[in-house]
Amino acid sequence: MYLLDLQGVSKIYGSVKALQGIDLTVARGEWLAIMGPSGSGKTTMMNIIGCMDKPSEGKVLLGGVDISAESARNLTTVRREKIGLIFQQFHLINYLTALENVMVAQYYHSMPDEQEALQALARVGLSDRAKHLPAQLSGGEQQRVCIARALINYPMLVLADEPTGNLDEANEGIVIDIFRKLHDEGSTIIVVTHDPEVAEEAQRTVILEHGRIARIVENRKGGQEAKV
Amino acid sequence: MRNGVLNKVIAMFWRLVRGALFRQKRKMLMIAFTVALGASLATAMLNVMLDVGDKVNRELKTYGANINVIPKEASLLDDLYGVSEGRGVSDRHLRESELGRLKTIFWAFNIVDFTPYLNAEARMSGLDEAVRVVGTWFAHREDLPTGESLDTGMRNMKSWWSIEGDWLSDGDTDAAMVGGLLADRAGLAAGDAVVLESAGARRELTVKGIFEAGSAEDERIYVPLSVAQEMTGRPGLVSSVEVSALTTPDNELSRRAAQNPKSLSVKEWETWYCTAYVSAICYQIEEVLTDAVAKPIRQVAESEGTILEKTKLLMLLITILSLAGAALGISNLVTAGVMERSREIGLLKAIGAGNAPVSWLILTEILITGAVGGAAGYFAGLGFAQIIGRTVFDAAINIKPMVIPLVAILVFLVILAGCIPSIRLLLSLRPAEVLHGR
Ligand SMILES: Nc1ncnc2c1ncn2[C@@H]1O[C@H](COP(=O)(O)OP(=O)(O)OP(=O)(O)O)[C@@H](O)[C@H]1O
Ligand SMILES: [Mg+2]
């Protein structure tokens, strides 16, 4: 059984067909990249997979369960329990420390646990920045806090929409390393990116054009460690 | 263990609330201020409204007596021919020495003031027609049968008269107060001398004050009671007594009693007698004064009630309007706040916060802010209440503790109402839209 199974998914905004008849499966533990020109529907697809939006047509099976017809309330629950979200603009709460930003996700999921949150920060190499406010962190550090927050509740699926779009090369490298580690540990990851180097790290790259899948590329390098 | 978990949950919630409170300091201050404004007005109005029954009564009593006491025969003439008290027609009088008994009736405590009148006709220098001379108490100390004493008289009962010159005192036996209209006609000013002639006797008096009462009294001359008694040769007698009493508004029972006290059952009669209805007080006055008839002065007694009701209605209206204004102000501020924070709220929703927890977060912030504002407003309102009491009712307002829960509930409801639009906005906020900046 696939972890994620899109069947004929379309999304139409008035006259704009943001997505048209997408069929795609993602296996558990797979690392998938999505590329495509601006406006090709990448974010739209991520929103639908991430339970933040519903398709106009088609089915979305997440862990075998059809989420395409769920109520907003149930989608919130699915999002909370199964999805970890990473954004291009980080979206940290600026009056909370790095640690507290991670704990907010715990708070709305189950209960805040400072030790666990500290461990999550340690995994992204930010143990010593736990008490810092977002404004006191570099962009790369903020994105790592965001990743720690996305991972804190052990999501079934990690979704990252241009996670390195606002980062320099050094920080991009750090983030990719973290994803690699996650992949090694068995996480399922979908990353939207404009950067071919980032996409190469994934096992497969889906290329979107005008809301359709133009082609899917198997990456030679991507996910090698995991296959061993 | 459970406690630890709860503490962590509360600590996180508090962290979120506090962060938002401090980040939006200016907006929260505005909200607190708005609530304070509404709460202070509500506090002031409620305190005044609840305490004002007596105050307004006491104030209104200064707008005239509400009971008129006259001798029995005079009353009969009055009933038959519509001739008002005395007019020199009746020889019948009340006794000055009995007046202290007014403070011995069952409702003695409700008798606030009283003053006797002795009417006389006299010719005045410089005028052709006869003028009405009235003898009365100005500031009289009456020793009561109970051993206490009471200061009463015109200065208390007619405190709203505007005086040019001075009030008389009861010892001013060679002075008079002249009504404004009469003084105009006779060309009198304060300090002038005036000569009164009646029954052959001649008396020269100094005009000590000229008053405006805005009624028939402006055509009269007032002198100390002893002077009038001397002029008319009726020592120890008075024509009528005006009484100012605090009364309970009439109801069905008192109306029946006023028509015919005998129609009441014993029990009803007792209830009536032991309630401060104006009719019961009149009845009790008749019991203590020989051959007297006490009658409520209707218009005044009734207008007291309606003015009081209207005053209360006005205050209620002010309260409602100020609270509605506060709710509107809050709704604008909170909605603007939620819009400013749409990304943050979208994020909370994206990481799995349901609508209810996020709504509670916002509501808690506003309720805390509102509680601070409400408390400040409450104390400011106590001050307002005193200012209103001083300036409008000329008395301190007693603080009613029951206003605290009332204002608390009102503030709570106002905040809830004020938060409705922003909560609706919050519910319709879609994380996908705000987080990608669309
Ligand atoms: N809420 C919306 N209402 C109307 N049109 C929308 C909406 N969201 C997306 N679209 C349109 O759908 C198309 C796909 O948008 P989408 O954001 O998915 O593109 P993208 O591939 O993520 O682009 P980018 O690389 O610039 O982020 C675009 O033409 C966009 O204008
Ligand atoms: Mg996009």
XYZ file of C-alpha atoms and ligand atoms in Angstrom:
698
model
C 0.000 0.000 0.000
C 1.219 3.474 -0.856
C 1.471 6.084 1.837
C 0.061 8.650 -0.551
C -2.081 7.987 -3.588
C -3.425 10.807 -5.786
C -6.064 9.672 -8.260
C -7.134 12.100 -10.968
C -6.707 15.126 -8.715
C -7.708 18.508 -10.189
C -7.926 21.931 -8.645
C -9.752 24.694 -10.441
C -9.806 28.332 -9.335
C -12.498 29.983 -11.438
C -10.994 29.819 -14.928
C -7.532 28.797 -13.714
C -6.825 25.090 -13.799
C -4.094 24.939 -11.151
C -3.975 21.136 -11.253
C -5.392 18.784 -13.879
C -5.762 15.029 -13.504
C -2.776 14.322 -11.293
C -2.068 10.631 -10.709
C 0.803 10.002 -8.361
C 1.782 7.495 -5.719
C 4.375 7.892 -3.005
C 5.694 4.925 -1.073
C 6.357 4.918 2.626
C 9.877 6.140 3.287
C 10.223 7.715 -0.139
C 11.865 11.084 -0.719
C 10.159 12.919 -3.545
C 10.991 16.253 -5.136
C 8.548 18.421 -7.074
C 9.809 20.881 -9.608
C 8.242 23.078 -12.217
C 7.979 26.638 -13.376
C 6.264 29.272 -11.336
C 2.500 28.873 -11.446
C 2.673 25.232 -12.480
C 0.681 24.139 -9.412
C 3.361 22.955 -6.982
C 2.052 24.816 -3.955
C -1.512 23.914 -4.873
C -0.537 20.248 -4.871
C 1.267 20.566 -1.537
C -1.755 22.273 0.006
C -4.003 19.427 -1.091
C -1.623 16.758 0.159
C -1.106 18.728 3.381
C -4.845 18.867 4.108
C -4.939 22.641 3.843
C -7.073 22.554 0.727
C -9.440 20.177 -1.039
C -9.246 19.015 -4.643
C -12.015 20.058 -7.028
C -11.957 16.549 -8.439
C -10.255 13.259 -7.712
C -9.251 11.311 -4.653
C -6.414 11.705 -2.192
C -5.616 8.603 -0.141
C -3.327 9.206 2.810
C -2.353 5.986 4.547
C -5.207 4.326 2.686
C -7.807 6.798 3.924
C -9.580 9.104 1.489
C -9.140 12.653 2.760
C -10.506 14.438 -0.288
C -14.034 14.662 1.069
C -13.266 15.256 4.714
C -14.644 18.251 6.624
C -12.334 21.118 7.498
C -12.422 19.992 11.090
C -11.293 16.472 10.264
C -8.620 17.805 7.934
C -7.228 19.799 10.842
C -7.018 16.609 12.848
C -5.304 14.726 10.013
C -2.861 17.604 9.584
C -2.098 17.639 13.272
C -1.619 13.878 13.571
C 0.063 12.963 10.279
C 1.667 15.918 8.543
C 4.736 17.991 9.266
C 4.842 21.295 7.370
C 7.891 23.359 6.451
C 7.489 26.723 4.714
C 9.671 28.919 2.601
C 9.080 31.859 4.965
C 9.608 29.761 8.150
C 6.532 31.232 9.907
C 7.827 31.145 13.436
C 5.903 32.941 16.165
C 8.139 35.885 16.867
C 7.397 36.364 20.553
C 8.207 32.762 21.418
C 11.717 31.321 21.790
C 12.971 28.613 19.472
C 12.128 26.030 22.100
C 8.648 27.404 22.632
C 7.998 27.499 18.899
C 8.628 23.775 18.853
C 6.528 23.246 21.956
C 3.532 25.017 20.398
C 3.230 22.110 17.974
C 3.323 19.700 20.903
C 0.773 21.811 22.738
C -1.804 21.593 19.975
C -0.968 17.957 19.301
C -0.892 16.479 22.780
C 1.070 18.190 25.518
C 4.211 20.291 25.721
C 7.314 18.313 26.667
C 10.382 20.451 27.063
C 12.895 17.553 27.036
C 11.539 16.189 23.802
C 11.479 19.648 22.236
C 15.111 20.166 23.257
C 16.037 16.856 21.633
C 14.312 17.940 18.436
C 16.353 21.138 18.436
C 19.479 19.085 19.083
C 18.741 16.986 15.993
C 18.821 20.120 13.849
C 21.934 21.317 15.671
C 20.334 24.149 17.663
C 20.731 22.987 21.275
C 22.511 26.189 22.149
C 19.856 28.411 20.541
C 16.829 27.069 22.423
C 16.196 30.273 24.369
C 16.636 32.627 21.429
C 13.804 34.508 19.803
C 13.375 34.150 16.021
C 14.675 37.687 15.535
C 17.934 36.601 17.181
C 18.396 33.678 14.776
C 19.792 33.592 11.234
C 17.515 32.551 8.368
C 19.080 29.099 8.289
C 18.635 28.690 12.011
C 15.030 29.790 11.777
C 14.373 27.226 9.077
C 15.940 24.547 11.271
C 13.614 25.541 14.125
C 10.768 25.228 11.637
C 11.973 21.731 10.699
C 12.269 20.734 14.355
C 8.676 21.913 14.838
C 7.508 19.928 11.810
C 9.159 16.759 13.134
C 8.257 17.002 16.800
C 5.068 14.920 16.571
C 6.579 12.174 14.400
C 4.531 12.923 11.281
C 3.705 10.250 8.726
C 4.616 12.682 5.971
C 6.922 15.720 5.888
C 5.988 18.424 3.362
C 8.398 21.235 2.548
C 7.464 23.992 0.098
C 10.714 25.579 -1.102
C 12.437 25.094 2.258
C 15.727 26.437 0.925
C 14.258 29.230 -1.197
C 15.315 31.890 1.307
C 18.643 30.350 2.307
C 22.214 30.712 1.132
C 24.209 27.718 -0.067
C 25.767 26.898 3.272
C 22.420 26.821 5.019
C 20.876 24.959 2.101
C 23.530 22.301 2.665
C 22.660 22.060 6.337
C 18.960 21.669 5.601
C 19.598 19.025 2.956
C 21.758 17.134 5.446
C 18.878 17.134 7.878
C 16.511 15.799 5.212
C 19.015 13.126 4.339
C 19.166 12.080 7.961
C 15.389 12.036 8.161
C 15.211 9.938 5.038
C 17.710 7.507 6.510
C 15.507 7.203 9.546
C 12.592 6.261 7.323
C 10.595 9.461 7.031
C 8.522 10.092 3.947
C 9.444 13.502 2.513
C 8.037 15.641 -0.290
C 10.043 18.734 -1.155
C 9.028 21.436 -3.616
C 12.053 23.204 -5.015
C 13.363 25.324 -7.838
C 16.884 24.152 -7.163
C 18.016 21.119 -9.208
C 20.719 20.351 -6.644
C 18.114 20.010 -3.948
C 15.886 17.947 -6.212
C 18.754 15.595 -7.072
C 18.957 14.530 -3.460
C 15.508 13.006 -3.698
C 14.839 9.580 -5.126
C 12.384 10.832 -7.737
C 11.580 14.259 -9.133
C 8.100 15.009 -10.371
C 8.073 17.799 -12.915
C 4.866 19.809 -13.143
C 3.871 21.967 -16.075
C 0.568 23.811 -16.388
C -0.920 21.757 -13.621
C -0.029 18.416 -15.172
C 2.792 15.972 -14.481
C 5.116 16.494 -17.420
C 7.493 13.709 -16.396
C 8.965 11.869 -13.456
C 12.727 11.499 -13.174
C 14.491 8.794 -11.155
C 17.575 10.334 -9.554
C 20.662 8.213 -9.593
C 22.197 9.824 -6.547
C 19.072 10.415 -4.481
C 18.314 8.243 -1.477
C 21.227 5.900 -2.221
C 22.159 5.439 1.367
C 18.652 4.372 2.158
C 18.644 1.659 -0.498
C 21.695 -0.019 0.865
C 2.188 13.629 37.572
C -1.167 14.761 36.180
C -0.554 18.096 37.832
C 2.749 18.455 36.065
C 1.089 17.900 32.701
C -1.647 20.379 33.466
C 0.913 22.935 34.565
C 2.829 22.528 31.321
C -0.341 22.967 29.270
C -1.332 26.053 31.226
C 2.187 27.456 31.066
C 2.210 27.138 27.268
C -1.239 28.661 26.920
C -0.233 31.509 29.187
C 2.974 31.981 27.199
C 0.939 32.401 24.007
C -1.544 34.761 25.637
C 1.134 36.854 27.264
C 3.170 37.076 24.095
C 0.183 38.381 22.171
C -0.767 40.793 24.961
C 2.661 42.366 25.045
C 3.170 42.366 21.312
C -0.074 44.247 20.733
C 0.399 46.499 23.712
C -1.032 49.581 22.082
C -4.116 47.812 20.760
C -4.684 46.081 24.085
C -4.403 49.406 25.871
C -7.036 50.821 23.543
C -9.300 47.848 24.229
C -8.771 48.193 27.976
C -9.541 51.878 27.704
C -12.705 51.245 25.722
C -13.890 48.684 28.236
C -12.968 51.036 31.082
C -15.038 53.782 29.553
C -18.094 51.567 29.173
C -17.628 49.995 32.589
C -17.182 53.331 34.326
C -20.405 54.698 32.871
C -22.256 51.483 33.683
C -20.862 51.535 37.231
C -21.776 55.159 37.774
C -25.258 54.793 36.330
C -26.038 51.548 38.144
C -24.809 52.889 41.468
C -26.756 56.092 41.029
C -29.818 54.242 39.764
C -29.853 51.837 42.692
C -29.180 54.515 45.265
C -31.149 57.295 43.759
C -34.667 56.411 44.897
C -34.196 58.216 48.195
C -31.922 60.837 46.732
C -34.362 61.892 44.052
C -37.160 61.871 46.579
C -35.177 64.086 48.888
C -34.320 66.323 45.964
C -37.874 66.489 44.688
C -39.248 67.315 48.094
C -37.482 70.614 47.724
C -39.775 71.278 44.825
C -42.611 71.654 47.255
C -44.525 70.009 49.979
C -46.506 66.958 49.091
C -49.103 67.175 51.842
C -51.271 70.147 52.737
C -52.960 70.264 56.149
C -55.936 72.586 56.725
C -58.741 72.887 59.278
C -61.792 70.691 58.732
C -64.299 73.454 57.892
C -61.939 75.151 55.523
C -61.554 71.847 53.795
C -65.313 71.531 53.433
C -65.539 74.955 51.807
C -62.681 74.021 49.590
C -64.492 70.868 48.499
C -67.829 72.639 47.959
C -66.781 75.879 46.312
C -63.211 75.281 45.294
C -62.126 78.048 47.633
C -58.562 77.350 48.594
C -57.257 77.321 52.115
C -58.539 80.164 54.232
C -58.634 83.207 51.967
C -59.756 84.864 55.149
C -63.098 83.148 54.653
C -62.707 80.667 57.418
C -62.343 81.408 61.082
C -61.107 77.941 61.690
C -57.465 77.405 62.448
C -54.904 74.823 63.439
C -52.840 75.172 66.580
C -49.179 76.022 66.275
C -48.429 74.241 69.527
C -49.607 70.920 68.093
C -47.298 70.931 65.097
C -44.512 69.086 66.902
C -46.820 66.058 67.004
C -46.214 65.578 63.296
C -42.961 63.962 64.309
C -44.691 61.459 66.551
C -46.748 59.627 63.943
C -45.943 56.086 62.811
C -44.072 57.396 59.786
C -42.458 60.274 61.713
C -39.100 59.483 60.188
C -40.512 60.118 56.711
C -41.676 63.627 57.627
C -38.751 65.604 56.310
C -39.945 69.168 56.758
C -43.050 71.122 57.556
C -43.968 74.754 57.878
C -47.139 76.537 58.996
C -48.826 79.455 57.244
C -51.079 82.122 58.664
C -52.773 84.188 55.966
C -53.702 87.839 56.318
C -54.888 90.584 54.006
C -53.288 94.022 54.233
C -53.019 97.249 52.333
C -49.559 98.086 51.214
C -48.089 101.536 50.750
C -48.021 102.510 47.077
C -50.608 99.932 45.929
C -54.395 100.186 45.594
C -55.478 96.597 46.013
C -55.011 94.486 49.103
C -52.074 92.109 49.230
C -51.760 88.699 50.801
C -49.446 88.625 53.804
C -48.298 85.197 54.941
C -46.744 84.466 58.282
C -44.493 81.441 58.395
C -41.390 79.813 59.846
C -38.167 80.539 58.037
C -35.583 78.636 60.011
C -37.455 77.414 63.018
C -36.227 75.110 65.720
C -39.160 73.065 66.930
C -38.781 71.190 70.204
C -40.527 67.884 69.731
C -42.604 65.994 72.269
C -40.043 63.222 71.937
C -37.413 65.475 73.517
C -35.574 65.942 70.261
C -35.687 69.042 68.164
C -36.153 69.662 64.462
C -34.906 72.488 62.278
C -37.485 73.195 59.641
C -39.210 76.003 57.786
C -39.237 77.807 54.466
C -35.476 77.808 53.996
C -35.589 74.020 53.801
C -38.887 73.659 52.007
C -38.331 76.336 49.384
C -34.626 75.910 48.925
C -34.923 76.451 45.177
C -36.310 79.988 45.504
C -33.905 82.491 44.094
C -33.391 85.316 46.522
C -32.217 88.821 45.950
C -31.076 90.060 49.355
C -31.453 87.620 52.241
C -33.739 85.038 53.754
C -35.594 86.225 56.833
C -34.941 84.641 60.151
C -37.767 84.064 62.585
C -36.523 86.871 64.812
C -36.776 89.495 62.047
C -40.039 90.933 63.344
C -39.562 94.226 61.496
C -38.623 92.754 58.153
C -40.386 91.018 55.261
C -39.702 89.052 52.079
C -41.574 90.234 49.022
C -42.474 88.181 45.947
C -40.809 89.303 42.727
C -44.009 90.174 40.851
C -45.380 92.213 43.729
C -42.051 93.974 44.233
C -42.004 94.932 40.545
C -45.475 96.400 40.724
C -44.751 98.334 43.899
C -41.280 99.347 42.753
C -39.595 97.743 45.768
C -35.991 96.670 46.083
C -34.139 94.916 48.880
C -33.470 97.397 51.672
C -36.571 99.524 51.004
C -39.191 100.149 53.667
C -42.768 99.038 53.209
C -45.847 99.953 55.241
C -48.614 97.406 55.825
C -52.050 98.361 57.182
C -54.657 95.893 58.350
C -57.582 96.188 60.777
C -56.443 99.670 61.677
C -52.983 98.521 62.727
C -49.990 99.926 60.912
C -46.639 98.296 60.597
C -43.459 99.425 58.962
C -41.166 96.663 57.694
C -37.846 96.559 55.874
C -37.692 94.498 52.704
C -34.883 92.094 53.497
C -35.195 89.921 50.406
C -37.043 89.636 47.122
C -37.700 86.099 45.878
C -38.628 84.350 42.660
C -40.658 81.208 43.275
C -42.182 80.902 39.831
C -45.690 80.500 41.234
C -48.543 82.354 42.974
C -46.235 83.044 45.905
C -44.517 85.729 43.852
C -47.545 87.943 44.528
C -47.226 87.654 48.310
C -45.386 89.116 51.258
C -43.832 86.733 53.775
C -43.278 87.693 57.418
C -42.364 85.725 60.543
C -45.347 83.774 61.897
C -45.429 85.788 65.113
C -45.809 89.025 63.136
C -48.793 87.691 61.184
C -50.362 86.356 64.392
C -50.014 89.776 65.922
C -51.427 91.544 62.828
C -54.463 89.258 62.685
C -54.886 88.988 66.436
C -54.640 85.206 66.282
C -51.820 84.213 68.612
C -50.879 80.529 68.499
C -52.955 79.837 65.402
C -52.102 78.904 61.817
C -54.221 78.605 58.665
C -52.491 75.647 57.103
C -49.400 73.521 57.244
C -47.339 72.272 54.364
C -45.632 68.945 54.974
C -42.879 67.365 52.990
C -42.860 63.601 53.425
C -41.075 60.706 51.778
C -43.709 58.415 50.389
C -44.035 55.026 48.763
C -45.552 55.163 45.277
C -49.261 54.441 45.242
C -50.550 51.069 44.259
C -53.914 49.366 44.054
C -54.216 49.037 47.841
C -53.378 52.660 48.562
C -55.812 53.856 45.901
C -58.621 51.862 47.454
C -57.657 53.141 50.900
C -57.611 56.725 49.648
C -61.159 56.343 48.313
C -62.514 54.683 51.406
C -60.356 53.300 54.190
C -63.362 51.365 55.524
C -63.449 49.167 52.438
C -60.222 47.487 53.571
C -60.094 44.261 55.555
C -58.334 44.471 58.917
C -55.241 42.909 57.477
C -55.198 45.167 54.434
C -55.754 48.146 56.662
C -52.764 47.224 58.768
C -50.598 46.811 55.699
C -51.737 50.143 54.380
C -51.243 51.911 57.717
C -47.743 50.526 58.064
C -46.655 51.494 54.553
C -45.513 55.018 53.784
C -48.275 55.689 51.259
C -49.106 59.359 51.122
C -52.699 58.500 52.072
C -51.537 56.599 55.163
C -49.322 59.484 56.231
C -52.228 61.916 55.725
C -54.403 59.669 57.833
C -51.827 59.589 60.591
C -51.458 63.397 60.480
C -55.200 63.758 60.938
C -54.912 61.505 63.970
C -52.550 63.855 65.787
C -53.781 67.335 64.798
C -57.138 68.521 66.144
C -59.833 69.045 63.497
C -57.342 68.830 60.685
C -57.654 67.495 57.177
C -54.474 66.384 55.425
C -54.530 66.074 51.671
C -51.855 64.978 49.259
C -50.921 67.624 46.751
C -51.540 65.381 43.800
C -49.519 66.713 40.917
C -46.333 66.954 42.908
C -46.700 63.518 44.445
C -47.278 61.964 41.060
C -44.615 63.863 39.182
C -42.076 62.717 41.750
C -42.738 59.176 40.703
C -42.635 59.881 36.987
C -39.522 62.023 37.182
C -37.812 59.302 39.150
C -38.872 56.698 36.604
C -37.747 58.901 33.729
C -34.428 59.610 35.401
C -33.877 55.908 35.853
C -34.879 55.224 32.269
C -32.435 57.843 31.063
C -29.658 56.277 33.103
C -30.527 52.842 31.807
C -30.382 54.222 28.288
C -26.982 55.807 28.910
C -25.738 52.508 30.324
C -26.979 50.511 27.356
C -25.650 52.985 24.807
C -22.256 53.254 26.436
C -21.942 49.487 26.600
C -23.068 49.125 22.993
C -20.482 51.748 22.056
C -17.830 49.825 23.936
C -18.816 46.605 22.147
C -18.517 48.332 18.776
C -15.155 49.820 19.668
C -13.881 46.476 20.889
C -15.087 44.678 17.790
C -13.161 47.087 15.567
C -9.990 46.800 17.595
C -10.103 43.028 17.954
C -10.903 42.497 14.286
C -7.983 44.713 13.293
C -5.801 42.737 15.710
C -6.839 39.402 14.234
C -6.187 40.688 10.722
C -2.727 41.833 11.729
C -2.039 38.434 13.191
C -3.567 36.411 10.398
C -0.249 34.763 9.570
C 0.307 33.711 13.148
C -3.231 32.392 13.440
C -2.912 30.661 10.069
C 0.258 29.007 11.296
C -1.414 27.756 14.469
C -4.174 26.288 12.338
C -1.656 24.786 9.915
C 0.181 22.954 12.679
C -3.123 21.518 13.809
C -4.843 23.960 16.159
C -8.604 23.668 15.831
C -10.950 26.619 15.566
C -12.035 26.355 19.191
C -8.575 26.509 20.791
C -7.530 29.440 18.608
C -10.779 31.291 19.358
C -10.250 30.706 23.059
C -6.749 32.060 22.787
C -8.007 35.337 21.295
C -10.939 35.506 23.686
C -8.706 34.938 26.693
C -6.433 37.772 25.628
C -9.359 40.120 25.230
C -11.010 38.975 28.445
C -7.824 39.570 30.430
C -7.420 42.981 28.841
C -11.100 43.662 29.415
C -10.888 42.576 33.054
C -8.087 45.056 33.660
C -10.016 47.775 31.858
C -13.218 46.797 33.619
C -11.597 47.009 37.054
C -10.123 50.408 36.257
C -13.467 51.494 34.849
C -15.270 50.289 37.951
C -13.202 52.511 40.218
C -13.444 55.443 37.834
C -17.188 54.831 37.779
C -17.367 55.078 41.568
C -15.808 58.508 41.191
C -18.302 59.459 38.469
C -21.140 58.287 40.676
C -19.982 60.604 43.447
C -19.658 63.518 41.020
C -23.177 62.870 39.728
C -24.420 62.520 43.283
C -22.823 65.814 44.294
C -23.814 67.861 41.296
C -27.209 66.426 40.445
C -28.625 65.127 43.713
C -26.544 67.077 46.171
C -25.723 63.964 48.139
C -23.110 61.253 48.335
C -24.045 58.055 46.527
C -23.859 54.919 48.639
C -21.779 52.292 46.885
C -23.821 49.153 46.220
C -21.676 45.985 46.228
C -24.162 44.266 43.932
C -22.980 46.587 41.156
C -19.682 44.663 41.017
C -21.130 41.376 39.728
C -23.553 43.300 37.537
C -20.778 45.277 35.873
C -18.619 42.154 35.629
C -21.386 40.312 33.790
C -22.109 43.284 31.549
C -18.429 43.713 30.688
C -18.173 39.990 29.967
C -21.169 40.115 27.638
C -19.907 43.264 25.946
C -16.528 41.634 25.300
C -18.176 38.499 23.954
C -20.355 40.577 21.666
C -17.348 42.653 20.629
C -15.389 39.507 19.793
C -18.052 37.954 17.566
C -16.937 39.608 14.299
C -13.282 38.787 14.875
C -14.071 35.192 15.799
C -16.041 34.864 12.579
C -13.081 36.248 10.697
C -10.821 33.833 12.506
C -13.024 30.861 11.633
C -13.018 31.759 7.960
C -9.257 32.220 7.923
C -7.644 29.561 5.728
C -4.031 28.727 6.529
C -3.188 27.887 2.902
C -4.086 31.419 1.886
C -2.314 33.400 4.595
C 0.815 31.286 4.756
C 1.623 31.647 1.084
C 0.952 35.326 1.166
C -2.026 35.246 -1.167
N -6.415 30.805 -4.154
C -6.222 30.933 -5.482
N -7.132 31.595 -6.217
C -6.969 31.729 -7.560
N -5.938 31.245 -8.222
C -4.998 30.568 -7.547
C -5.090 30.373 -6.139
N -4.024 29.669 -5.723
C -3.305 29.438 -6.827
N -3.871 29.954 -7.920
C -3.371 29.867 -9.267
O -3.081 28.514 -9.518
C -1.882 28.412 -10.275
C -0.897 27.527 -9.517
O -0.430 28.221 -8.375
P 0.646 27.609 -7.407
O 0.781 28.527 -6.226
O 0.316 26.228 -7.100
O 1.967 27.710 -8.251
P 3.437 27.316 -7.860
O 3.821 26.243 -8.769
O 3.524 27.049 -6.413
O 4.209 28.619 -8.213
P 5.502 29.270 -7.491
O 6.687 28.516 -7.996
O 5.521 30.664 -7.985
O 5.296 29.146 -6.039
C -1.374 29.811 -10.498
O -1.773 30.221 -11.791
C -2.073 30.613 -9.460
O -2.301 31.909 -9.922
Mg 4.513 27.956 -4.732
